[in-house]
Amino acid sequence: MVMQVTAIYPGSFDPVTNGHLDIVNRSRDKFDRVIVAVLVNLEKTPLFTTEERVAMLGEVTGQWNNVEVDTFEGLLVKYAKANQAKVILRAIRAVTDYEYEFQMALMNRRMEPDIETVFMVPAVEYSYLSSRLVKEISLLGGSVSGLVPPIVEDSLKKKTGSEG
Ligand code: PNS
């Protein structure tokens, strides 16, 4: 029997950056199926709506046939189980990410011992990149060229009214 491994790559993706895309690109030949899952978080006020985030992700991952984009609400492990995923994929950029990621990984394991969290490290040029900083720079009129895909750059310019 050949085991098919599905990995869930969850996050806010507000918006998707080149760092996220680097992780998806690295993961797609490690797993049979990768689901990029956008958290629908009713408490946070994102810059982009869930639909906008999903549309941008769909466009920039569309060339990869084992990569899907979806949304989820509630507990990540429940969503992973419902999709027969054995792996939760998370990126670690710097040591500062580690504490939060470590807590989440162990808490998720406590709830679903069969699901493993796998950490991947992005290309070094994206190790300081975050959606939060991209939004802040764009809102303040700075350039995010090279940090996000061109369609995201255009959407950011429209959203923030910046010329960046
Ligand atoms: O991109 P982010 O915002 O760092 O992603 C965080 C995310 C979506 C992975 C995390 O908030 C999450 O899994 N939320 C779903 C709710 C849940 O399962 N919480 C318990 C985590 S131990």
CSV table of N, CA and C and ligand atoms in Angstrom, one decimal:
chain,number,residue,atom,x,y,z
A,1,MET,N,0.9,-1.2,0.0
A,1,MET,CA,0.0,0.0,0.0
A,1,MET,C,0.9,1.3,0.0
A,2,VAL,N,0.6,2.2,-0.9
A,2,VAL,CA,1.4,3.4,-0.9
A,2,VAL,C,0.7,4.4,-0.1
A,3,MET,N,1.4,5.0,0.9
A,3,MET,CA,0.8,6.0,1.7
A,3,MET,C,0.8,7.4,1.1
A,4,GLN,N,-0.3,8.0,1.0
A,4,GLN,CA,-0.4,9.4,0.5
A,4,GLN,C,-0.4,10.3,1.7
A,5,VAL,N,0.6,11.2,1.7
A,5,VAL,CA,0.7,12.2,2.8
A,5,VAL,C,0.2,13.6,2.4
A,6,THR,N,-0.9,14.0,3.2
A,6,THR,CA,-1.4,15.3,3.0
A,6,THR,C,-0.9,16.2,4.1
A,7,ALA,N,-0.4,17.4,3.7
A,7,ALA,CA,0.1,18.4,4.7
A,7,ALA,C,-0.8,19.6,4.6
A,8,ILE,N,-1.1,20.1,5.8
A,8,ILE,CA,-1.9,21.4,5.9
A,8,ILE,C,-0.9,22.5,6.2
A,9,TYR,N,-0.9,23.5,5.4
A,9,TYR,CA,-0.1,24.7,5.7
A,9,TYR,C,-1.0,25.8,6.1
A,10,PRO,N,-1.2,26.0,7.5
A,10,PRO,CA,-2.3,27.0,7.9
A,10,PRO,C,-1.7,28.3,8.2
A,11,GLY,N,-2.5,29.3,8.2
A,11,GLY,CA,-2.0,30.7,8.5
A,11,GLY,C,-3.1,31.7,8.2
A,12,SER,N,-2.7,33.0,8.5
A,12,SER,CA,-3.6,34.1,8.2
A,12,SER,C,-3.4,34.6,6.7
A,13,PHE,N,-2.2,34.5,6.3
A,13,PHE,CA,-1.9,34.9,4.9
A,13,PHE,C,-2.5,36.3,4.5
A,14,ASP,N,-2.3,37.2,5.4
A,14,ASP,CA,-2.9,38.6,5.2
A,14,ASP,C,-1.8,39.6,4.9
A,15,PRO,N,-1.2,39.7,3.7
A,15,PRO,CA,-1.4,38.8,2.6
A,15,PRO,C,-0.3,37.8,2.5
A,16,VAL,N,-0.4,36.9,1.4
A,16,VAL,CA,0.6,35.9,1.1
A,16,VAL,C,1.9,36.7,0.7
A,17,THR,N,3.0,36.2,1.2
A,17,THR,CA,4.3,36.9,0.9
A,17,THR,C,5.2,35.8,0.1
A,18,ASN,N,6.3,36.3,-0.4
A,18,ASN,CA,7.2,35.4,-1.1
A,18,ASN,C,7.8,34.4,-0.1
A,19,GLY,N,7.8,34.7,1.2
A,19,GLY,CA,8.3,33.7,2.2
A,19,GLY,C,7.3,32.6,2.3
A,20,HIS,N,6.0,32.9,2.3
A,20,HIS,CA,5.0,31.8,2.3
A,20,HIS,C,5.2,30.9,1.1
A,21,LEU,N,5.3,31.6,-0.1
A,21,LEU,CA,5.4,30.9,-1.4
A,21,LEU,C,6.6,30.0,-1.4
A,22,ASP,N,7.7,30.5,-0.9
A,22,ASP,CA,8.9,29.7,-0.8
A,22,ASP,C,8.7,28.4,0.0
A,23,ILE,N,8.0,28.5,1.1
A,23,ILE,CA,7.7,27.3,1.9
A,23,ILE,C,6.8,26.4,1.1
A,24,VAL,N,5.7,26.9,0.4
A,24,VAL,CA,4.8,26.0,-0.4
A,24,VAL,C,5.6,25.3,-1.5
A,25,ASN,N,6.5,26.1,-2.1
A,25,ASN,CA,7.3,25.5,-3.2
A,25,ASN,C,8.2,24.4,-2.7
A,26,ARG,N,8.8,24.7,-1.6
A,26,ARG,CA,9.7,23.6,-1.0
A,26,ARG,C,8.9,22.4,-0.5
A,27,SER,N,7.7,22.6,-0.1
A,27,SER,CA,6.9,21.5,0.5
A,27,SER,C,6.3,20.6,-0.6
A,28,ARG,N,6.1,21.1,-1.8
A,28,ARG,CA,5.2,20.4,-2.7
A,28,ARG,C,5.8,19.1,-3.3
A,29,ASP,N,7.1,18.9,-3.2
A,29,ASP,CA,7.7,17.6,-3.6
A,29,ASP,C,8.0,16.8,-2.4
A,30,LYS,N,7.6,17.2,-1.2
A,30,LYS,CA,7.9,16.5,0.0
A,30,LYS,C,6.6,15.7,0.5
A,31,PHE,N,5.4,16.3,0.0
A,31,PHE,CA,4.1,15.7,0.4
A,31,PHE,C,3.3,15.5,-0.9
A,32,ASP,N,2.4,14.5,-0.8
A,32,ASP,CA,1.6,14.2,-2.0
A,32,ASP,C,0.6,15.4,-2.3
A,33,ARG,N,0.1,16.0,-1.2
A,33,ARG,CA,-0.9,17.0,-1.3
A,33,ARG,C,-0.7,18.0,-0.3
A,34,VAL,N,-0.7,19.3,-0.7
A,34,VAL,CA,-0.5,20.4,0.3
A,34,VAL,C,-1.7,21.3,0.2
A,35,ILE,N,-2.3,21.5,1.4
A,35,ILE,CA,-3.5,22.3,1.5
A,35,ILE,C,-3.1,23.6,2.2
A,36,VAL,N,-3.1,24.7,1.5
A,36,VAL,CA,-2.8,26.0,2.1
A,36,VAL,C,-4.2,26.5,2.7
A,37,ALA,N,-4.2,26.5,4.1
A,37,ALA,CA,-5.5,26.7,4.7
A,37,ALA,C,-5.5,28.1,5.4
A,38,VAL,N,-6.4,29.0,4.9
A,38,VAL,CA,-6.6,30.3,5.5
A,38,VAL,C,-7.5,30.3,6.7
A,39,LEU,N,-7.0,30.8,7.8
A,39,LEU,CA,-7.9,30.8,9.0
A,39,LEU,C,-8.9,31.9,8.8
A,40,VAL,N,-10.2,31.6,9.0
A,40,VAL,CA,-11.2,32.6,9.1
A,40,VAL,C,-11.4,32.9,10.6
A,41,ASN,N,-10.8,34.1,10.9
A,41,ASN,CA,-10.7,34.5,12.3
A,41,ASN,C,-11.6,35.7,12.5
A,42,LEU,N,-12.7,35.5,13.1
A,42,LEU,CA,-13.7,36.6,13.3
A,42,LEU,C,-13.3,37.6,14.3
A,43,GLU,N,-12.3,37.3,15.1
A,43,GLU,CA,-11.9,38.3,16.1
A,43,GLU,C,-10.9,39.3,15.5
A,44,LYS,N,-10.0,38.9,14.6
A,44,LYS,CA,-9.1,39.8,14.0
A,44,LYS,C,-9.7,40.6,12.9
A,45,THR,N,-9.2,41.8,12.7
A,45,THR,CA,-9.6,42.5,11.5
A,45,THR,C,-8.5,42.5,10.5
A,46,PRO,N,-8.6,41.7,9.5
A,46,PRO,CA,-7.5,41.6,8.5
A,46,PRO,C,-7.6,42.8,7.5
A,47,LEU,N,-6.5,43.0,6.8
A,47,LEU,CA,-6.5,44.0,5.8
A,47,LEU,C,-7.3,43.5,4.6
A,48,PHE,N,-7.0,42.2,4.2
A,48,PHE,CA,-7.7,41.6,3.1
A,48,PHE,C,-8.8,40.7,3.6
A,49,THR,N,-10.0,40.6,2.9
A,49,THR,CA,-11.0,39.7,3.3
A,49,THR,C,-10.5,38.3,3.0
A,50,THR,N,-11.2,37.3,3.6
A,50,THR,CA,-10.9,35.9,3.4
A,50,THR,C,-10.9,35.6,1.9
A,51,GLU,N,-11.9,36.1,1.2
A,51,GLU,CA,-12.1,35.8,-0.2
A,51,GLU,C,-10.9,36.4,-1.0
A,52,GLU,N,-10.5,37.6,-0.6
A,52,GLU,CA,-9.3,38.2,-1.3
A,52,GLU,C,-8.1,37.4,-1.1
A,53,ARG,N,-7.9,37.0,0.2
A,53,ARG,CA,-6.7,36.2,0.5
A,53,ARG,C,-6.6,34.9,-0.2
A,54,VAL,N,-7.8,34.2,-0.3
A,54,VAL,CA,-7.9,33.0,-1.0
A,54,VAL,C,-7.6,33.2,-2.5
A,55,ALA,N,-8.2,34.2,-3.0
A,55,ALA,CA,-8.1,34.5,-4.5
A,55,ALA,C,-6.6,34.7,-4.8
A,56,MET,N,-5.9,35.5,-4.0
A,56,MET,CA,-4.5,35.8,-4.3
A,56,MET,C,-3.7,34.5,-4.1
A,57,LEU,N,-3.9,33.7,-3.1
A,57,LEU,CA,-3.2,32.5,-2.9
A,57,LEU,C,-3.5,31.5,-4.1
A,58,GLY,N,-4.7,31.5,-4.5
A,58,GLY,CA,-5.1,30.6,-5.6
A,58,GLY,C,-4.3,31.0,-6.9
A,59,GLU,N,-4.2,32.3,-7.1
A,59,GLU,CA,-3.5,32.7,-8.3
A,59,GLU,C,-2.0,32.4,-8.3
A,60,VAL,N,-1.4,32.6,-7.1
A,60,VAL,CA,0.1,32.4,-7.1
A,60,VAL,C,0.5,31.0,-6.8
A,61,THR,N,-0.4,30.1,-6.5
A,61,THR,CA,-0.1,28.7,-6.4
A,61,THR,C,-0.7,27.8,-7.5
A,62,GLY,N,-1.5,28.5,-8.3
A,62,GLY,CA,-2.3,27.8,-9.3
A,62,GLY,C,-1.5,26.9,-10.3
A,63,GLN,N,-0.2,27.2,-10.4
A,63,GLN,CA,0.7,26.4,-11.4
A,63,GLN,C,1.1,25.1,-10.7
A,64,TRP,N,0.9,24.9,-9.5
A,64,TRP,CA,1.3,23.7,-8.8
A,64,TRP,C,0.1,22.7,-8.5
A,65,ASN,N,0.2,21.6,-9.2
A,65,ASN,CA,-1.1,20.8,-9.2
A,65,ASN,C,-1.4,20.0,-8.0
A,66,ASN,N,-0.4,19.8,-7.1
A,66,ASN,CA,-0.8,19.1,-5.8
A,66,ASN,C,-1.0,20.1,-4.7
A,67,VAL,N,-1.1,21.4,-5.0
A,67,VAL,CA,-1.4,22.4,-4.0
A,67,VAL,C,-2.8,23.0,-4.1
A,68,GLU,N,-3.5,23.0,-3.0
A,68,GLU,CA,-4.9,23.5,-3.0
A,68,GLU,C,-5.0,24.6,-2.0
A,69,VAL,N,-5.9,25.5,-2.2
A,69,VAL,CA,-6.2,26.6,-1.2
A,69,VAL,C,-7.6,26.4,-0.6
A,70,ASP,N,-7.7,26.6,0.7
A,70,ASP,CA,-9.0,26.4,1.3
A,70,ASP,C,-9.0,27.3,2.5
A,71,THR,N,-10.2,27.3,3.2
A,71,THR,CA,-10.3,28.1,4.4
A,71,THR,C,-10.7,27.2,5.5
A,72,PHE,N,-10.5,27.6,6.8
A,72,PHE,CA,-11.0,26.8,7.9
A,72,PHE,C,-11.3,27.7,9.0
A,73,GLU,N,-12.2,27.1,9.9
A,73,GLU,CA,-12.7,27.9,11.1
A,73,GLU,C,-12.5,26.9,12.2
A,74,GLY,N,-12.3,27.4,13.4
A,74,GLY,CA,-12.2,26.5,14.6
A,74,GLY,C,-10.9,25.9,14.7
A,75,LEU,N,-10.8,24.7,15.3
A,75,LEU,CA,-9.6,24.1,15.6
A,75,LEU,C,-8.9,23.5,14.4
A,76,LEU,N,-7.6,23.8,14.3
A,76,LEU,CA,-6.8,23.4,13.2
A,76,LEU,C,-6.8,21.8,13.1
A,77,VAL,N,-6.6,21.2,14.3
A,77,VAL,CA,-6.4,19.7,14.3
A,77,VAL,C,-7.7,19.1,13.8
A,78,LYS,N,-8.9,19.7,14.1
A,78,LYS,CA,-10.1,19.1,13.6
A,78,LYS,C,-10.2,19.2,12.1
A,79,TYR,N,-9.8,20.4,11.6
A,79,TYR,CA,-9.8,20.6,10.1
A,79,TYR,C,-8.8,19.6,9.4
A,80,ALA,N,-7.6,19.4,10.1
A,80,ALA,CA,-6.6,18.5,9.5
A,80,ALA,C,-7.1,17.1,9.5
A,81,LYS,N,-7.8,16.7,10.6
A,81,LYS,CA,-8.3,15.3,10.6
A,81,LYS,C,-9.4,15.1,9.6
A,82,ALA,N,-10.3,16.1,9.4
A,82,ALA,CA,-11.4,16.0,8.5
A,82,ALA,C,-10.8,15.9,7.0
A,83,ASN,N,-9.6,16.3,6.8
A,83,ASN,CA,-9.0,16.3,5.5
A,83,ASN,C,-7.9,15.2,5.4
A,84,GLN,N,-8.0,14.2,6.3
A,84,GLN,CA,-7.0,13.1,6.4
A,84,GLN,C,-5.6,13.6,6.3
A,85,ALA,N,-5.3,14.7,6.9
A,85,ALA,CA,-3.9,15.2,6.9
A,85,ALA,C,-3.1,14.7,8.1
A,86,LYS,N,-2.0,14.2,7.8
A,86,LYS,CA,-1.1,13.7,8.9
A,86,LYS,C,-0.1,14.7,9.4
A,87,VAL,N,0.0,15.8,8.6
A,87,VAL,CA,1.1,16.8,8.8
A,87,VAL,C,0.5,18.2,8.9
A,88,ILE,N,1.0,18.9,9.9
A,88,ILE,CA,0.7,20.4,9.9
A,88,ILE,C,2.1,21.0,9.6
A,89,LEU,N,2.1,21.8,8.6
A,89,LEU,CA,3.4,22.4,8.1
A,89,LEU,C,3.4,23.9,8.6
A,90,ARG,N,4.5,24.2,9.3
A,90,ARG,CA,4.7,25.6,9.8
A,90,ARG,C,6.1,26.1,9.4
A,91,ALA,N,6.3,27.4,9.2
A,91,ALA,CA,7.6,27.9,8.9
A,91,ALA,C,8.2,28.5,10.1
A,92,ILE,N,9.5,28.4,10.3
A,92,ILE,CA,10.2,29.0,11.4
A,92,ILE,C,11.2,29.9,10.7
A,93,ARG,N,11.1,31.2,11.0
A,93,ARG,CA,12.1,32.1,10.4
A,93,ARG,C,13.3,32.4,11.3
A,94,ALA,N,13.0,32.6,12.6
A,94,ALA,CA,14.1,33.0,13.5
A,94,ALA,C,13.7,32.3,14.8
A,95,VAL,N,14.7,32.4,15.8
A,95,VAL,CA,14.5,31.8,17.1
A,95,VAL,C,13.2,32.3,17.8
A,96,THR,N,12.9,33.6,17.5
A,96,THR,CA,11.8,34.2,18.1
A,96,THR,C,10.5,33.5,17.8
A,97,ASP,N,10.4,32.9,16.6
A,97,ASP,CA,9.2,32.2,16.2
A,97,ASP,C,9.0,30.9,17.1
A,98,TYR,N,10.1,30.4,17.5
A,98,TYR,CA,10.1,29.1,18.1
A,98,TYR,C,9.2,28.8,19.2
A,99,GLU,N,9.2,29.8,20.2
A,99,GLU,CA,8.4,29.5,21.4
A,99,GLU,C,6.9,29.4,21.1
A,100,TYR,N,6.4,30.2,20.4
A,100,TYR,CA,5.0,30.2,20.0
A,100,TYR,C,4.7,28.9,19.2
A,101,GLU,N,5.6,28.6,18.2
A,101,GLU,CA,5.4,27.4,17.4
A,101,GLU,C,5.5,26.1,18.2
A,102,PHE,N,6.4,26.1,19.2
A,102,PHE,CA,6.6,25.0,20.0
A,102,PHE,C,5.3,24.7,20.9
A,103,GLN,N,4.8,25.8,21.4
A,103,GLN,CA,3.6,25.7,22.2
A,103,GLN,C,2.4,25.1,21.4
A,104,MET,N,2.3,25.7,20.2
A,104,MET,CA,1.2,25.3,19.3
A,104,MET,C,1.3,23.8,18.9
A,105,ALA,N,2.6,23.4,18.5
A,105,ALA,CA,2.8,22.1,18.1
A,105,ALA,C,2.5,21.1,19.2
A,106,LEU,N,2.9,21.4,20.4
A,106,LEU,CA,2.6,20.4,21.5
A,106,LEU,C,1.2,20.4,21.9
A,107,MET,N,0.5,21.6,21.9
A,107,MET,CA,-0.9,21.6,22.2
A,107,MET,C,-1.7,20.8,21.1
A,108,ASN,N,-1.3,21.0,19.8
A,108,ASN,CA,-2.0,20.3,18.8
A,108,ASN,C,-1.7,18.8,18.9
A,109,ARG,N,-0.5,18.4,19.3
A,109,ARG,CA,-0.2,17.0,19.5
A,109,ARG,C,-1.0,16.4,20.6
A,110,ARG,N,-1.2,17.2,21.7
A,110,ARG,CA,-2.0,16.7,22.8
A,110,ARG,C,-3.5,16.4,22.4
A,111,MET,N,-4.0,17.3,21.5
A,111,MET,CA,-5.3,17.0,21.0
A,111,MET,C,-5.4,15.9,20.0
A,112,GLU,N,-4.4,15.8,19.1
A,112,GLU,CA,-4.4,14.8,18.0
A,112,GLU,C,-3.0,14.2,17.9
A,113,PRO,N,-2.7,13.2,18.7
A,113,PRO,CA,-1.3,12.6,18.7
A,113,PRO,C,-0.9,12.1,17.4
A,114,ASP,N,-1.8,11.8,16.5
A,114,ASP,CA,-1.4,11.2,15.2
A,114,ASP,C,-0.9,12.3,14.2
A,115,ILE,N,-1.2,13.5,14.5
A,115,ILE,CA,-0.8,14.6,13.5
A,115,ILE,C,0.5,15.2,13.9
A,116,GLU,N,1.4,15.2,13.0
A,116,GLU,CA,2.8,15.7,13.3
A,116,GLU,C,3.0,17.1,12.8
A,117,THR,N,3.6,18.0,13.6
A,117,THR,CA,3.9,19.3,13.0
A,117,THR,C,5.3,19.2,12.4
A,118,VAL,N,5.4,19.7,11.2
A,118,VAL,CA,6.7,19.7,10.5
A,118,VAL,C,7.1,21.2,10.3
A,119,PHE,N,8.3,21.5,10.8
A,119,PHE,CA,8.8,22.9,10.6
A,119,PHE,C,9.7,23.0,9.4
A,120,MET,N,9.5,24.0,8.6
A,120,MET,CA,10.4,24.3,7.5
A,120,MET,C,11.0,25.7,7.6
A,121,VAL,N,12.2,25.8,7.1
A,121,VAL,CA,12.9,27.1,7.1
A,121,VAL,C,12.9,27.8,5.8
A,122,PRO,N,12.4,29.0,5.6
A,122,PRO,CA,12.4,29.6,4.3
A,122,PRO,C,13.8,30.0,3.8
A,123,ALA,N,13.9,30.4,2.6
A,123,ALA,CA,15.2,30.9,2.1
A,123,ALA,C,15.6,32.1,2.9
A,124,VAL,N,16.9,32.2,3.1
A,124,VAL,CA,17.5,33.2,4.0
A,124,VAL,C,17.0,34.6,3.7
A,125,GLU,N,16.8,34.9,2.4
A,125,GLU,CA,16.4,36.3,2.1
A,125,GLU,C,15.0,36.6,2.6
A,126,TYR,N,14.2,35.6,3.0
A,126,TYR,CA,12.9,35.8,3.5
A,126,TYR,C,12.8,35.7,5.0
A,127,SER,N,13.9,35.5,5.7
A,127,SER,CA,13.9,35.1,7.1
A,127,SER,C,13.5,36.3,8.0
A,128,TYR,N,13.4,37.5,7.4
A,128,TYR,CA,13.0,38.7,8.2
A,128,TYR,C,11.6,39.2,7.7
A,129,LEU,N,11.0,38.4,6.8
A,129,LEU,CA,9.8,38.9,6.2
A,129,LEU,C,8.6,38.5,6.9
A,130,SER,N,7.6,39.4,7.0
A,130,SER,CA,6.3,39.0,7.6
A,130,SER,C,5.2,39.8,7.0
A,131,SER,N,4.0,39.2,7.0
A,131,SER,CA,2.8,39.9,6.4
A,131,SER,C,2.6,41.2,7.2
A,132,ARG,N,2.8,41.1,8.5
A,132,ARG,CA,2.6,42.3,9.3
A,132,ARG,C,3.5,43.5,8.8
A,133,LEU,N,4.8,43.2,8.6
A,133,LEU,CA,5.7,44.3,8.2
A,133,LEU,C,5.4,44.8,6.8
A,134,VAL,N,5.0,43.8,5.9
A,134,VAL,CA,4.6,44.2,4.5
A,134,VAL,C,3.5,45.1,4.5
A,135,LYS,N,2.5,44.9,5.4
A,135,LYS,CA,1.3,45.7,5.5
A,135,LYS,C,1.7,47.1,6.0
A,136,GLU,N,2.5,47.1,7.0
A,136,GLU,CA,2.9,48.4,7.7
A,136,GLU,C,3.7,49.2,6.7
A,137,ILE,N,4.6,48.6,5.9
A,137,ILE,CA,5.5,49.4,5.0
A,137,ILE,C,4.6,49.9,3.9
A,138,SER,N,3.6,49.1,3.4
A,138,SER,CA,2.7,49.5,2.3
A,138,SER,C,1.8,50.6,2.8
A,139,LEU,N,1.3,50.5,4.0
A,139,LEU,CA,0.4,51.6,4.5
A,139,LEU,C,1.2,52.9,4.7
A,140,LEU,N,2.5,52.8,4.9
A,140,LEU,CA,3.3,54.0,5.1
A,140,LEU,C,3.9,54.5,3.8
A,141,GLY,N,3.6,53.9,2.7
A,141,GLY,CA,4.0,54.3,1.4
A,141,GLY,C,5.3,53.8,1.0
A,142,GLY,N,5.9,52.8,1.6
A,142,GLY,CA,7.1,52.2,1.2
A,142,GLY,C,6.9,51.1,0.2
A,143,SER,N,8.1,50.7,-0.4
A,143,SER,CA,8.0,49.6,-1.5
A,143,SER,C,8.1,48.2,-0.9
A,144,VAL,N,7.2,47.3,-1.4
A,144,VAL,CA,7.3,45.9,-0.9
A,144,VAL,C,7.7,45.1,-2.1
A,145,SER,N,8.2,45.7,-3.2
A,145,SER,CA,8.6,45.0,-4.3
A,145,SER,C,9.7,43.9,-4.0
A,146,GLY,N,9.5,42.7,-4.5
A,146,GLY,CA,10.4,41.6,-4.2
A,146,GLY,C,10.1,40.8,-3.0
A,147,LEU,N,9.2,41.4,-2.2
A,147,LEU,CA,8.8,40.7,-0.9
A,147,LEU,C,7.5,40.0,-1.0
A,148,VAL,N,6.7,40.4,-2.0
A,148,VAL,CA,5.4,39.7,-2.3
A,148,VAL,C,5.3,39.5,-3.8
A,149,PRO,N,4.4,38.6,-4.2
A,149,PRO,CA,4.2,38.5,-5.7
A,149,PRO,C,3.6,39.7,-6.3
A,150,PRO,N,3.9,40.0,-7.6
A,150,PRO,CA,3.4,41.3,-8.2
A,150,PRO,C,1.9,41.5,-8.0
A,151,ILE,N,1.0,40.4,-8.0
A,151,ILE,CA,-0.4,40.7,-7.9
A,151,ILE,C,-0.8,41.1,-6.5
A,152,VAL,N,0.0,40.7,-5.5
A,152,VAL,CA,-0.2,41.1,-4.1
A,152,VAL,C,0.3,42.5,-4.0
A,153,GLU,N,1.4,42.9,-4.6
A,153,GLU,CA,1.9,44.3,-4.6
A,153,GLU,C,0.8,45.2,-5.1
A,154,ASP,N,0.2,44.8,-6.3
A,154,ASP,CA,-0.9,45.7,-6.8
A,154,ASP,C,-2.1,45.8,-5.9
A,155,SER,N,-2.5,44.6,-5.3
A,155,SER,CA,-3.6,44.7,-4.4
A,155,SER,C,-3.3,45.5,-3.2
A,156,LEU,N,-2.1,45.5,-2.7
A,156,LEU,CA,-1.7,46.3,-1.5
A,156,LEU,C,-1.8,47.8,-1.9
A,157,LYS,N,-1.3,48.1,-3.1
A,157,LYS,CA,-1.3,49.5,-3.5
A,157,LYS,C,-2.7,50.0,-3.6
A,158,LYS,N,-3.6,49.2,-4.1
A,158,LYS,CA,-5.1,49.6,-4.2
A,158,LYS,C,-5.7,49.7,-2.8
A,159,LYS,N,-5.4,48.7,-2.0
A,159,LYS,CA,-6.0,48.7,-0.6
A,159,LYS,C,-5.5,49.9,0.2
A,160,THR,N,-4.2,50.2,0.1
A,160,THR,CA,-3.6,51.1,1.0
A,160,THR,C,-3.5,52.5,0.4
A,161,GLY,N,-3.8,52.6,-0.9
A,161,GLY,CA,-3.7,53.9,-1.6
A,161,GLY,C,-2.3,54.4,-1.8
A,162,SER,N,-1.3,53.4,-1.6
A,162,SER,CA,0.1,53.9,-1.6
A,162,SER,C,0.6,53.7,-3.0
A,163,GLU,N,1.7,54.4,-3.4
A,163,GLU,CA,2.3,54.2,-4.7
A,163,GLU,C,3.5,53.3,-4.6
A,164,GLY,N,3.9,53.0,-3.3
A,164,GLY,CA,5.0,52.1,-3.0
A,164,GLY,C,5.9,51.7,-4.2
B,1,PNS,O1,-0.2,32.9,10.2
B,1,PNS,P1,-0.5,32.8,11.7
B,1,PNS,O2,-1.5,33.8,12.1
B,1,PNS,O3,0.7,32.7,12.5
B,1,PNS,O4,-1.3,31.3,11.9
B,1,PNS,C1,-1.8,30.9,13.1
B,1,PNS,C2,-2.7,29.7,13.0
B,1,PNS,C3,-3.8,29.9,12.0
B,1,PNS,C4,-1.8,28.5,12.6
B,1,PNS,C5,-3.2,29.4,14.4
B,1,PNS,O5,-3.8,30.6,15.0
B,1,PNS,C6,-4.3,28.3,14.4
B,1,PNS,O6,-4.0,27.2,14.2
B,1,PNS,N1,-5.6,28.7,14.7
B,1,PNS,C7,-6.7,27.8,14.6
B,1,PNS,C8,-7.3,27.7,16.0
B,1,PNS,C9,-6.6,26.6,16.8
B,1,PNS,O7,-6.5,25.4,16.4
B,1,PNS,N2,-6.1,27.0,18.0
B,1,PNS,C10,-5.3,26.1,18.8
B,1,PNS,C11,-3.8,26.1,18.5
B,1,PNS,S1,-2.9,25.1,19.6
